PDB file of C-alpha atoms and ligand atoms in Angstrom:
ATOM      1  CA  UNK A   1     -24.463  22.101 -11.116  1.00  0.00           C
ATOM      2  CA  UNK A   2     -24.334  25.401 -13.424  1.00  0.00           C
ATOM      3  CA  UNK A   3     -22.932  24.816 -16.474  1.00  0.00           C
ATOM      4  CA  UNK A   4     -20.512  28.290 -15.033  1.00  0.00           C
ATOM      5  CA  UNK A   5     -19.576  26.258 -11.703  1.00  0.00           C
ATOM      6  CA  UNK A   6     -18.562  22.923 -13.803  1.00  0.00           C
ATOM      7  CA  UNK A   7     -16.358  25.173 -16.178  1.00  0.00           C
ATOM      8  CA  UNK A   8     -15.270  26.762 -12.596  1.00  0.00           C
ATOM      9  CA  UNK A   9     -14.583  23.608 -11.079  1.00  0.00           C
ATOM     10  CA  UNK A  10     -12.111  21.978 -13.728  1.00  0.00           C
ATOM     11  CA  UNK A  11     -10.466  25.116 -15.652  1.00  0.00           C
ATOM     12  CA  UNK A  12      -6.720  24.698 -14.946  1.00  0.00           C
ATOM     13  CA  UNK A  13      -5.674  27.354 -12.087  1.00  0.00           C
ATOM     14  CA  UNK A  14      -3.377  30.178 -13.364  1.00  0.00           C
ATOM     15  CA  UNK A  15       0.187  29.775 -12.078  1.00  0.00           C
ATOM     16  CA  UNK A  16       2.006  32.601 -10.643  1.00  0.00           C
ATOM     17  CA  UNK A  17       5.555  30.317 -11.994  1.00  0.00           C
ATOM     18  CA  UNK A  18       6.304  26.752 -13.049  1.00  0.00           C
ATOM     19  CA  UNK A  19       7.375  24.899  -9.630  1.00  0.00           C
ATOM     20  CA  UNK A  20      10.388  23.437 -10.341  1.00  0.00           C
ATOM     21  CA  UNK A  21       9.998  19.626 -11.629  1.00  0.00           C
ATOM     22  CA  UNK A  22      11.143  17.723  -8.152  1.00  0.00           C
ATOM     23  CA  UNK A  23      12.191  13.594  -8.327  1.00  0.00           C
ATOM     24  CA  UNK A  24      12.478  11.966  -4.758  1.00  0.00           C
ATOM     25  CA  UNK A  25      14.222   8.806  -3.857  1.00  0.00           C
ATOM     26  CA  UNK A  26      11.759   6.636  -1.530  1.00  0.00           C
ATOM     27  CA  UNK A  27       7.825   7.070  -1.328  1.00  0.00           C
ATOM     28  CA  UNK A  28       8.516   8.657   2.184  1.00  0.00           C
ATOM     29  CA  UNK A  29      10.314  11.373   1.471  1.00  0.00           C
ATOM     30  CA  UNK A  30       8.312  11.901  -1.546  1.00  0.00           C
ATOM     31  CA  UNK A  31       5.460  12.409   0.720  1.00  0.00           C
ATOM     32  CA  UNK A  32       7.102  14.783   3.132  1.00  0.00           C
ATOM     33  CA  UNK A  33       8.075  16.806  -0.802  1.00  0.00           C
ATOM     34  CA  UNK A  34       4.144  16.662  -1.851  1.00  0.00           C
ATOM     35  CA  UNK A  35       3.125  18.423   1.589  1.00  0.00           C
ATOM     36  CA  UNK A  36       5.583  21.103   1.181  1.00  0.00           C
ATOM     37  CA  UNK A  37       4.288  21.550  -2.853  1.00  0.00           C
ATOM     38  CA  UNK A  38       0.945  21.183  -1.825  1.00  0.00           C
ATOM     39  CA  UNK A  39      -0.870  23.013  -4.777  1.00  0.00           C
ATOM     40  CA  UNK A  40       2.044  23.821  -6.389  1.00  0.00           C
ATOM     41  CA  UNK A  41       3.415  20.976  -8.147  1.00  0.00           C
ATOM     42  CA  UNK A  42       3.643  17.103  -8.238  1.00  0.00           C
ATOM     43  CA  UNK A  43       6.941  15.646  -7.060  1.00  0.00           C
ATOM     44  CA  UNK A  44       8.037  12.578  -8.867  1.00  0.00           C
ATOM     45  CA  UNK A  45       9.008   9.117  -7.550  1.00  0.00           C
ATOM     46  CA  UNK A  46      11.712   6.929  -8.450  1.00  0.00           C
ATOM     47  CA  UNK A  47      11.039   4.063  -6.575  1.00  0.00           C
ATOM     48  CA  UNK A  48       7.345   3.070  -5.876  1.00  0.00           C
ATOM     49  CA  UNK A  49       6.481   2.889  -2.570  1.00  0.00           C
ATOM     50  CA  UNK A  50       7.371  -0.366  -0.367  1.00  0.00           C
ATOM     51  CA  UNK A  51      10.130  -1.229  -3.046  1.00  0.00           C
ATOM     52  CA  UNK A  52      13.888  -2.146  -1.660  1.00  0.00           C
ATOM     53  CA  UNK A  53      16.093   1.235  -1.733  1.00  0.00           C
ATOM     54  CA  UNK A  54      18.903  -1.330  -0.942  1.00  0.00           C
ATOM     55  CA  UNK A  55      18.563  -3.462  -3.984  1.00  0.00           C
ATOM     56  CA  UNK A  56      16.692  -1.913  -6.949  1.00  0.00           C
ATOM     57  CA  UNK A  57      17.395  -1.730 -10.674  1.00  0.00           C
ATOM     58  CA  UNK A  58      16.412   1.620 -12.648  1.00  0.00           C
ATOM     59  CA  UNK A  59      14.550   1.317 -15.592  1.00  0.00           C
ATOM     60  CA  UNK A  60      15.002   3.368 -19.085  1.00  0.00           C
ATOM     61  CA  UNK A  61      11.734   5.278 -18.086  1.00  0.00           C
ATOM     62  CA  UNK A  62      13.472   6.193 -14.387  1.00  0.00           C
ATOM     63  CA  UNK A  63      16.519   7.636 -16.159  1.00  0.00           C
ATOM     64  CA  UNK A  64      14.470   9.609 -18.586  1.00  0.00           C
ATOM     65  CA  UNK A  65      12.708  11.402 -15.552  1.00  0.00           C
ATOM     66  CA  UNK A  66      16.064  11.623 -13.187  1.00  0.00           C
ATOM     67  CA  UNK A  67      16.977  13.779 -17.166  1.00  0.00           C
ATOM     68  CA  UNK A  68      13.717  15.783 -16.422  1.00  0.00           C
ATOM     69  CA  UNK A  69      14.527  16.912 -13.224  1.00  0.00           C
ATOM     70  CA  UNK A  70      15.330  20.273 -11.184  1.00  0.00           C
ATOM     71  CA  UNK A  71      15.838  19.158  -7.893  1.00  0.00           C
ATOM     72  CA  UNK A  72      16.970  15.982  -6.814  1.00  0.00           C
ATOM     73  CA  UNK A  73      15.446  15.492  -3.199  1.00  0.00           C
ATOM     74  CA  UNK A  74      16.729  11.814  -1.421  1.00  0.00           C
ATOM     75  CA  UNK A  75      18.098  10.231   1.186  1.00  0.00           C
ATOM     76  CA  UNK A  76      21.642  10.067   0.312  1.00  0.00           C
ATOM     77  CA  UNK A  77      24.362   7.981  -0.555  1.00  0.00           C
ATOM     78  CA  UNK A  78      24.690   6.144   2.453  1.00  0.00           C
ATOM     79  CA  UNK A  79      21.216   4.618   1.660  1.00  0.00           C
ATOM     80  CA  UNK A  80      20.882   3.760  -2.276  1.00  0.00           C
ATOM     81  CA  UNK A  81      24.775   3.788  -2.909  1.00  0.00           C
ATOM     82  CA  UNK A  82      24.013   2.918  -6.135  1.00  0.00           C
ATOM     83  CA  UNK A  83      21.958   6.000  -7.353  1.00  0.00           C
ATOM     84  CA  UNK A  84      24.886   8.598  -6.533  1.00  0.00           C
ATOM     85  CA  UNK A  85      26.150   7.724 -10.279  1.00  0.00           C
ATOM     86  CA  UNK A  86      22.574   8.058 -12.234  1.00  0.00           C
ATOM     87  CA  UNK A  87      22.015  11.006 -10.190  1.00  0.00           C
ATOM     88  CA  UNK A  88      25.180  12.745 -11.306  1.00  0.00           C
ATOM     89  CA  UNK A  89      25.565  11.349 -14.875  1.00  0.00           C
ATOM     90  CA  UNK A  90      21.202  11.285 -15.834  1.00  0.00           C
ATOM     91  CA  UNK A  91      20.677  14.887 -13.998  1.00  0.00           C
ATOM     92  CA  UNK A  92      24.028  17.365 -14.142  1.00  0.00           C
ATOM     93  CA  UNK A  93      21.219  19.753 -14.437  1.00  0.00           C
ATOM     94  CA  UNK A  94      19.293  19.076 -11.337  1.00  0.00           C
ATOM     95  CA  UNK A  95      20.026  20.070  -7.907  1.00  0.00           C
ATOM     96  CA  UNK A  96      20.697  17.716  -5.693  1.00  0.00           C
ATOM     97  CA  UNK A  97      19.403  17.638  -1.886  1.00  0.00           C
ATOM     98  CA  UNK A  98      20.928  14.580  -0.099  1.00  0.00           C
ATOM     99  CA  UNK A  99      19.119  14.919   2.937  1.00  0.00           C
ATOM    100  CA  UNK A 100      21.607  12.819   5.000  1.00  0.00           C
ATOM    101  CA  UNK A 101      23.873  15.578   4.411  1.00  0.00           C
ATOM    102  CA  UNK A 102      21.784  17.902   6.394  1.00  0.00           C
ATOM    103  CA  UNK A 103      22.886  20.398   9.208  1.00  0.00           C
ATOM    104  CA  UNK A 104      19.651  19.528  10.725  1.00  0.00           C
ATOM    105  CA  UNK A 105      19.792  16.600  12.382  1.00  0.00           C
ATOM    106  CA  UNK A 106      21.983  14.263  14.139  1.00  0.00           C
ATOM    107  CA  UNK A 107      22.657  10.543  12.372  1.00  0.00           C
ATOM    108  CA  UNK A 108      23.356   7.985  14.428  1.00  0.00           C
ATOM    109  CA  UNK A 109      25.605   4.963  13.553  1.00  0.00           C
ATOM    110  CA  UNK A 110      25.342   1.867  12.330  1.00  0.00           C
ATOM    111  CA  UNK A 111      26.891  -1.046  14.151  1.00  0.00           C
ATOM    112  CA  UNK A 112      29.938  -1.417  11.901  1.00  0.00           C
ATOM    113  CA  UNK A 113      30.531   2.881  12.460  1.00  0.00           C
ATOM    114  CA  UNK A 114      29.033   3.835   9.758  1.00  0.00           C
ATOM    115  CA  UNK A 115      26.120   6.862   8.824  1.00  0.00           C
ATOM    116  CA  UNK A 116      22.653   4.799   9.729  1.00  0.00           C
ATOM    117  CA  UNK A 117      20.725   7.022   6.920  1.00  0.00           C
ATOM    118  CA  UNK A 118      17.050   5.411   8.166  1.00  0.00           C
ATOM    119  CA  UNK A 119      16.573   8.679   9.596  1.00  0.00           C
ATOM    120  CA  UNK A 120      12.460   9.594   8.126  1.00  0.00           C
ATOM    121  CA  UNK A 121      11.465   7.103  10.697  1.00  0.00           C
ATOM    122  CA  UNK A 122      11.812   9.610  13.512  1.00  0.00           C
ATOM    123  CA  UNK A 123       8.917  12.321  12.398  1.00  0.00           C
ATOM    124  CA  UNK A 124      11.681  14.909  14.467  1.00  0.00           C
ATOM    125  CA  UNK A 125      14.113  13.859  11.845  1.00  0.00           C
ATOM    126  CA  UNK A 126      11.780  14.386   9.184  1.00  0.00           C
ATOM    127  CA  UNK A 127      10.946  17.567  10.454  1.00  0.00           C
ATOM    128  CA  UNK A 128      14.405  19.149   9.991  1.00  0.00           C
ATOM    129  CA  UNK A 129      14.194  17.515   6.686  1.00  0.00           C
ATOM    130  CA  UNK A 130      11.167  19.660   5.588  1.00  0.00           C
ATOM    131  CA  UNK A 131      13.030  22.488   6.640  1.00  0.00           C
ATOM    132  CA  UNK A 132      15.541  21.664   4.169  1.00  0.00           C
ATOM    133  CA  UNK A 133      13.242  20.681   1.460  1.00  0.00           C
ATOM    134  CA  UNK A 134      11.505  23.835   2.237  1.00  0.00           C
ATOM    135  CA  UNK A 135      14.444  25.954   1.276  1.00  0.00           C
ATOM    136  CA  UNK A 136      15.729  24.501  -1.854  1.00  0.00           C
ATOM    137  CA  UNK A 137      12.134  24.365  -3.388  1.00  0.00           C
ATOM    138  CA  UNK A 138      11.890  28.345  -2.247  1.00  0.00           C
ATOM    139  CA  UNK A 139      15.825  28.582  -3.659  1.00  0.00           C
ATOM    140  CA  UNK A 140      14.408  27.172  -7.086  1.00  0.00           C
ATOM    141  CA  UNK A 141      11.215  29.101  -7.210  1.00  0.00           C
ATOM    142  CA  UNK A 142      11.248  32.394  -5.131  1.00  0.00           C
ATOM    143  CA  UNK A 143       8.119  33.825  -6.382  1.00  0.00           C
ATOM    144  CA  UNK A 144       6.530  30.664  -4.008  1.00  0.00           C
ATOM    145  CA  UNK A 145       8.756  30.808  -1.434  1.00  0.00           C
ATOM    146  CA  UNK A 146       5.676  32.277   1.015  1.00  0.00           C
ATOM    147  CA  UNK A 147       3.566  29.121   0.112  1.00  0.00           C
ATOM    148  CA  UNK A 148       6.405  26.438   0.577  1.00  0.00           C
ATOM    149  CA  UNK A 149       7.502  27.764   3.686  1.00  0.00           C
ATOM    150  CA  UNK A 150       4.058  28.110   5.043  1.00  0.00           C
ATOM    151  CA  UNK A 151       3.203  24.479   3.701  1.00  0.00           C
ATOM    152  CA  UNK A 152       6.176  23.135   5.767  1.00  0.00           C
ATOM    153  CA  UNK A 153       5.454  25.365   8.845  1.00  0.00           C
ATOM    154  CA  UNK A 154       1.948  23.216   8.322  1.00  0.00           C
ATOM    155  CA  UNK A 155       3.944  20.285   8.074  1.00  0.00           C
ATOM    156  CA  UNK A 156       5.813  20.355  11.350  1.00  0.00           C
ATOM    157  CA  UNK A 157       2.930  21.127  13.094  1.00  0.00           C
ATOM    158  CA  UNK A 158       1.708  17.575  12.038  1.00  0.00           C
ATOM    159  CA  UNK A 159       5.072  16.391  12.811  1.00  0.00           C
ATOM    160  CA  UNK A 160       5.420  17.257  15.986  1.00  0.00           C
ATOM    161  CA  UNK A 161       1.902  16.409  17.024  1.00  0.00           C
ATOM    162  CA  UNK A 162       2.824  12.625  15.536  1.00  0.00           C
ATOM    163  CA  UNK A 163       5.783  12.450  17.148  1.00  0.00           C
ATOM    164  CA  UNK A 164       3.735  13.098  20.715  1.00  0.00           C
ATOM    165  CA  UNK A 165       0.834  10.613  19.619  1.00  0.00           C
ATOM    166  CA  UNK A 166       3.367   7.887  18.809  1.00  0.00           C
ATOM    167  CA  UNK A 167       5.355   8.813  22.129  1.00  0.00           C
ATOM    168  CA  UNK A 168       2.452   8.343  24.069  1.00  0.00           C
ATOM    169  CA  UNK A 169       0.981   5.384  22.451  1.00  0.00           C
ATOM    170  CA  UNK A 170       4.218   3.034  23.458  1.00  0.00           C
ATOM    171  CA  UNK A 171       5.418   4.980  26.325  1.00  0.00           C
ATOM    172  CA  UNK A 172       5.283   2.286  28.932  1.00  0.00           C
ATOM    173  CA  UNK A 173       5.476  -0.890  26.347  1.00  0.00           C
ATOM    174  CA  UNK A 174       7.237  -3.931  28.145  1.00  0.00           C
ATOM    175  CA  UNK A 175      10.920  -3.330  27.132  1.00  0.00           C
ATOM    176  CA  UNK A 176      11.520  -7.294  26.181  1.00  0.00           C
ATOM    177  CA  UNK A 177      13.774  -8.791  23.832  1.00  0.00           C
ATOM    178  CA  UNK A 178      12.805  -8.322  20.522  1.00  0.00           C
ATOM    179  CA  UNK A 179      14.677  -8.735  17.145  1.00  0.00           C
ATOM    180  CA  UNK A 180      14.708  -6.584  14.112  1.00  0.00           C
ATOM    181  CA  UNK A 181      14.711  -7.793  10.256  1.00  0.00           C
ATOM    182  CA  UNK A 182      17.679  -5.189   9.069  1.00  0.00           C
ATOM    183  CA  UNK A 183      19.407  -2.641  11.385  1.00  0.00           C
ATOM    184  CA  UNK A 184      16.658   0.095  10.370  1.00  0.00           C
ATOM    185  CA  UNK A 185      14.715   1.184  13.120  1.00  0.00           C
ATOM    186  CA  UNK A 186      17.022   2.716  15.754  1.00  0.00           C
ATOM    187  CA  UNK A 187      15.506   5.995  14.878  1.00  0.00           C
ATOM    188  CA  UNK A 188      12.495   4.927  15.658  1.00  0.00           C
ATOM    189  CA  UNK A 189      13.584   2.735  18.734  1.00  0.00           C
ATOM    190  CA  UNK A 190      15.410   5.389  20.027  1.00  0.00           C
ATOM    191  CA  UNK A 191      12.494   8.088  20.103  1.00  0.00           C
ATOM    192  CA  UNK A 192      10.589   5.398  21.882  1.00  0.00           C
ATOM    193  CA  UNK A 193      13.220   4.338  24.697  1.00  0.00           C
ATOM    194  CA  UNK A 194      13.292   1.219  22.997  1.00  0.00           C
ATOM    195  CA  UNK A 195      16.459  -0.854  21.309  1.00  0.00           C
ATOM    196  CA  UNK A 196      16.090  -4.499  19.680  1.00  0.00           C
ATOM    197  CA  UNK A 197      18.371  -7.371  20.871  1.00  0.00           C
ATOM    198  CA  UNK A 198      19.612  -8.290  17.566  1.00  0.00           C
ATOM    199  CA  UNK A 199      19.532  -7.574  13.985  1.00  0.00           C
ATOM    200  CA  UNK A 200      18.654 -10.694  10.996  1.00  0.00           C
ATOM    201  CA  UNK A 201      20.903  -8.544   8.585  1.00  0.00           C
ATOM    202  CA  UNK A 202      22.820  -5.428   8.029  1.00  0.00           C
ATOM    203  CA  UNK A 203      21.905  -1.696   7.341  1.00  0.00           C
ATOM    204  CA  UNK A 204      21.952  -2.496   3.799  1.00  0.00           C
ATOM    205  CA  UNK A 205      19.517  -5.582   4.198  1.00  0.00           C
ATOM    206  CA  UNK A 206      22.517  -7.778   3.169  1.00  0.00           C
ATOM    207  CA  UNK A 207      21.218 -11.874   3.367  1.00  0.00           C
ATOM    208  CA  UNK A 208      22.338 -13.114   6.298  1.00  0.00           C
ATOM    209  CA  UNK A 209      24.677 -15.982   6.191  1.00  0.00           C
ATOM    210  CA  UNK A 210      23.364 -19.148   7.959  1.00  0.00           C
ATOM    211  CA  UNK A 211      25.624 -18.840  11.035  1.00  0.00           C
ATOM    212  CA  UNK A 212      24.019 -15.626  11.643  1.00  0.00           C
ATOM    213  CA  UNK A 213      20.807 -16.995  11.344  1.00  0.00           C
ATOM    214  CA  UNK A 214      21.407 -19.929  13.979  1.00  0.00           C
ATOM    215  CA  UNK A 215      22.778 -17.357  16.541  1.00  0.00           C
ATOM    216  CA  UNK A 216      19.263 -15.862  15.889  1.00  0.00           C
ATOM    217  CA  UNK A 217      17.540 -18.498  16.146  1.00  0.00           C
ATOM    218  CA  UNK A 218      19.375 -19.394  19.607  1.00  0.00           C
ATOM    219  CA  UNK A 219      18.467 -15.812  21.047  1.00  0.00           C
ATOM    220  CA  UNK A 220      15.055 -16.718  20.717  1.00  0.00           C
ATOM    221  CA  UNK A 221      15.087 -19.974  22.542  1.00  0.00           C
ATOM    222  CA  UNK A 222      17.353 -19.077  25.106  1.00  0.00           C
ATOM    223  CA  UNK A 223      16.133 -15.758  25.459  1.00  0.00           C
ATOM    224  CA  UNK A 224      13.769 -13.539  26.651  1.00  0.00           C
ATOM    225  CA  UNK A 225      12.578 -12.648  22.817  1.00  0.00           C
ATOM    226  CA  UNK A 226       8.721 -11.860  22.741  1.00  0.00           C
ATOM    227  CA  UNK A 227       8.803  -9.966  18.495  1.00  0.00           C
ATOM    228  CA  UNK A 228      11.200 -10.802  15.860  1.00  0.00           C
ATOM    229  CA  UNK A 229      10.032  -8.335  13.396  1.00  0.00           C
ATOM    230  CA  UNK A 230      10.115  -8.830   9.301  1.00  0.00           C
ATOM    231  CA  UNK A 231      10.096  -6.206   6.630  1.00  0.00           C
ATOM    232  CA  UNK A 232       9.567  -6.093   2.845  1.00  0.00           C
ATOM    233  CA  UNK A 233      13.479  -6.204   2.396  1.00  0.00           C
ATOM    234  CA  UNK A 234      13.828  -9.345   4.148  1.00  0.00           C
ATOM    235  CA  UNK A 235      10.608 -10.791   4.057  1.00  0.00           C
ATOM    236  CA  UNK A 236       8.906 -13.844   6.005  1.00  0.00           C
ATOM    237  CA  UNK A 237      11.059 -16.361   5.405  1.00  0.00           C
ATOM    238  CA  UNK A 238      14.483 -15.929   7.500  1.00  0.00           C
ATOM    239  CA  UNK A 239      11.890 -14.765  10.233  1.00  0.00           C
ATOM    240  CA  UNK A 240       9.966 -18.050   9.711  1.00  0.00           C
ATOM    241  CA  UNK A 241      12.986 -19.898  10.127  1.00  0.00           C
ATOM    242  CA  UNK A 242      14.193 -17.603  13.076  1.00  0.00           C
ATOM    243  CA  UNK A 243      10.954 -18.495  15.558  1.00  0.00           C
ATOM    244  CA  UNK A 244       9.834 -21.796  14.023  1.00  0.00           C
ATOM    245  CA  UNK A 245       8.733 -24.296  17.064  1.00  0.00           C
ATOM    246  CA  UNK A 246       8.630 -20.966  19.596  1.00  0.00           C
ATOM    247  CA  UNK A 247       6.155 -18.636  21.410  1.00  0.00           C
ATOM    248  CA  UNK A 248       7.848 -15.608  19.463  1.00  0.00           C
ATOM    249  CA  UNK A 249       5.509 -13.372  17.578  1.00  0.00           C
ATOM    250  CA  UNK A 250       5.731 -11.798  14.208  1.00  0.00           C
ATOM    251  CA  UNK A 251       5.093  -8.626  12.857  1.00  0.00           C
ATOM    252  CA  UNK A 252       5.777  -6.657  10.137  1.00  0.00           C
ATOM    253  CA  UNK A 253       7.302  -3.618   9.987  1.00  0.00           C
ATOM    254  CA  UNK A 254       7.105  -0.885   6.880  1.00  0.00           C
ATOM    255  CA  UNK A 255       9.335   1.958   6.732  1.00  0.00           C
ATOM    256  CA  UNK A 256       8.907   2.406   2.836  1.00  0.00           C
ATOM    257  CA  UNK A 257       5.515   2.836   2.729  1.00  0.00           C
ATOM    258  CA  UNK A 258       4.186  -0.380   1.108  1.00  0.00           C
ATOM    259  CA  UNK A 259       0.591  -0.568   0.849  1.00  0.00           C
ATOM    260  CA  UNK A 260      -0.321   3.110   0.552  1.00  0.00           C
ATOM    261  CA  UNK A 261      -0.970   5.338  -2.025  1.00  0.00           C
ATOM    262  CA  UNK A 262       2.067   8.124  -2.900  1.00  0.00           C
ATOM    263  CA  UNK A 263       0.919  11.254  -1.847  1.00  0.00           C
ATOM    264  CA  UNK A 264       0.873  13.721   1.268  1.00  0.00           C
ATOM    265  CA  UNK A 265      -0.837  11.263   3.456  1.00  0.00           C
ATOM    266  CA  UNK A 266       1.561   8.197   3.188  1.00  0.00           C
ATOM    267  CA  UNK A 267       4.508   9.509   5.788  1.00  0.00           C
ATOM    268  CA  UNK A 268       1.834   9.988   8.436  1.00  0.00           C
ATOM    269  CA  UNK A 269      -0.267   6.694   8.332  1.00  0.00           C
ATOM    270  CA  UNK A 270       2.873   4.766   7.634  1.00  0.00           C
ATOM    271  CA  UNK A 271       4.717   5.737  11.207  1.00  0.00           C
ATOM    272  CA  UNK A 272       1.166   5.160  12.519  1.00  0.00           C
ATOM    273  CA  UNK A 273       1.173   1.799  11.126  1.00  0.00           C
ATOM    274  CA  UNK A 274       4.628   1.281  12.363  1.00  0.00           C
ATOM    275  CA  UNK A 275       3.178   2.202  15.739  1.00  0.00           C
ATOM    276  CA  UNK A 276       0.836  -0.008  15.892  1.00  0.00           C
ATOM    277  CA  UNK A 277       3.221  -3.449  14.490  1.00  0.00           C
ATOM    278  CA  UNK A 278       5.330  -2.382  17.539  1.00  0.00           C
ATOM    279  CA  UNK A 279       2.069  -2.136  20.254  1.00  0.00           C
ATOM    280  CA  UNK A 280       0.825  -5.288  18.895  1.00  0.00           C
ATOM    281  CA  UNK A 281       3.942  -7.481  18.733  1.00  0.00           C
ATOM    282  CA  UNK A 282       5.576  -6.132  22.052  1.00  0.00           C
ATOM    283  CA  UNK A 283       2.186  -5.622  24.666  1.00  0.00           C
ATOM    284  CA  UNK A 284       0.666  -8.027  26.211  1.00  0.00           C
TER     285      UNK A 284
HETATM  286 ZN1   ZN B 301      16.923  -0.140   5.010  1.00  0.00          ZN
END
């Protein structure tokens, strides 16, 4: 290489403006954040990606970068109850986006009534959500608001063509029992034509008590349960003692992105691997 092209290749591109300094919730929506940035800035990530949005403890370091912030972009309330307070006492500065609080989409409930707020699992969801992200990066920096609104034009494009491949790929799966590890994945159910029998615990991944876990574990003996599902906030073991001594399979499903790198590609292999847990532990 020319000693011109190196200096080329890693001088520091001018910026037109600082993009404003952008801290997500969960390494999903961070992802669906980085691909409306693109080149224009780094979001930030409070909780690394696969870790439990229901049950997680914020560091000294996390509160010093929720001070840092400009925009606030995360699920909401009705998913991490507990960062409403850190949000509003560690960032009075920062915007805040709670994207369950969106006029574009349309929650569903829970089955005790209340907000289900697992709504990135459904890439048409998530879609409406980059529209929203979209604007308050453009309302925060409108010298760039050509370049975020073209990145998430980009980015429902993707969407949508996801949302088809995944549509297609279980279209047709044998609609059998199956159970789910916490009430989760309706979204994702739903855009399929699919809906689980039963649930090991809550919308907030709340232990189940053992009761619970002997009515699952009847279900599947009695039942016409092929998949009971586990996920990184419930783990292996209440499934292991849900289908011990049956035919039911296992699989493992990963709507927090745990295994993948943070970045612009983890929202779209994740639902792909999410696809593929359900094809495997539901067909034949
Ligand atoms: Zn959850």
């Amino acid at each position: 290489m020319h000693r011109f092209a190196f200096l080329l290749a890693f001088w520091p591109a001018p910026l037109l403006a600082d993009a404003p300094r952008v801290i997500t919730d969960i390494a999903p929506i961070h992802s669906l954040a980085a691909l409306v940035m693109g080149d224009l800035g780094t979001a930030d990530l409070l909780l690394p990606p696969g870790a439990d949005a229901h049950d997680f403890a914020l560091r000294p370091s996390d509160a010093e970068r929720l001070g840092d912030a400009d925009l606030v972009i995360w699920v909401g309330p009705e998913l991490t109850p507990w960062l409403a307070d850190p949000i509003a006492t560690l960032a009075p500065q920062a915007t805040q986006l709670p994207l369950t609080a969106s006029a574009n989409w349309t929650p569903l409930t829970t089955h005790d009534g209340e907000i289900d707020p697992h709504g990135w699992l459904d890439p048409m969801i998530a879609s409406g959500w980059v529209s929203d992200i979209a604007t308050a990066l453009a309302a925060a920096d409108s010298e760039n608001k050509a370049v975020y609104m073209a990145n998430a034009d980009k980015t429902v494009t993707m969407l949508t063509a996801l949302n088809d491949d995944i549509q297609s790929r279980l279209r047709g799966l044998d609609q059998s029992g199956f159970i789910v590890p916490h009430d989760a994945y309706s979204y994702f159910e739903s855009m399929n034509d699919l809906e689980h029998t039963a649930s090991i615990a809550d919308a907030h991944a709340h232990a189940p008590g053992p009761g619970h876990l002997s009515e699952m574990r009847d279900l599947v003996v009695s039942n016409d349960i092929v998949c009971v599902f586990s996920d990184a906030e419930i783990g292996a073991r209440w499934v292991d003692v849900v289908i011990e001594g049956t035919d039911a399979r296992t699989s493992v499903l990963n709507g927090t992105g745990a295994g993948f790198d943070a970045g612009p590609d983890l929202y779209e292999a994740m639902l792909r691997q999410m696809a593929d847990a359900f094809a495997q532990c539901l067909g034949d």
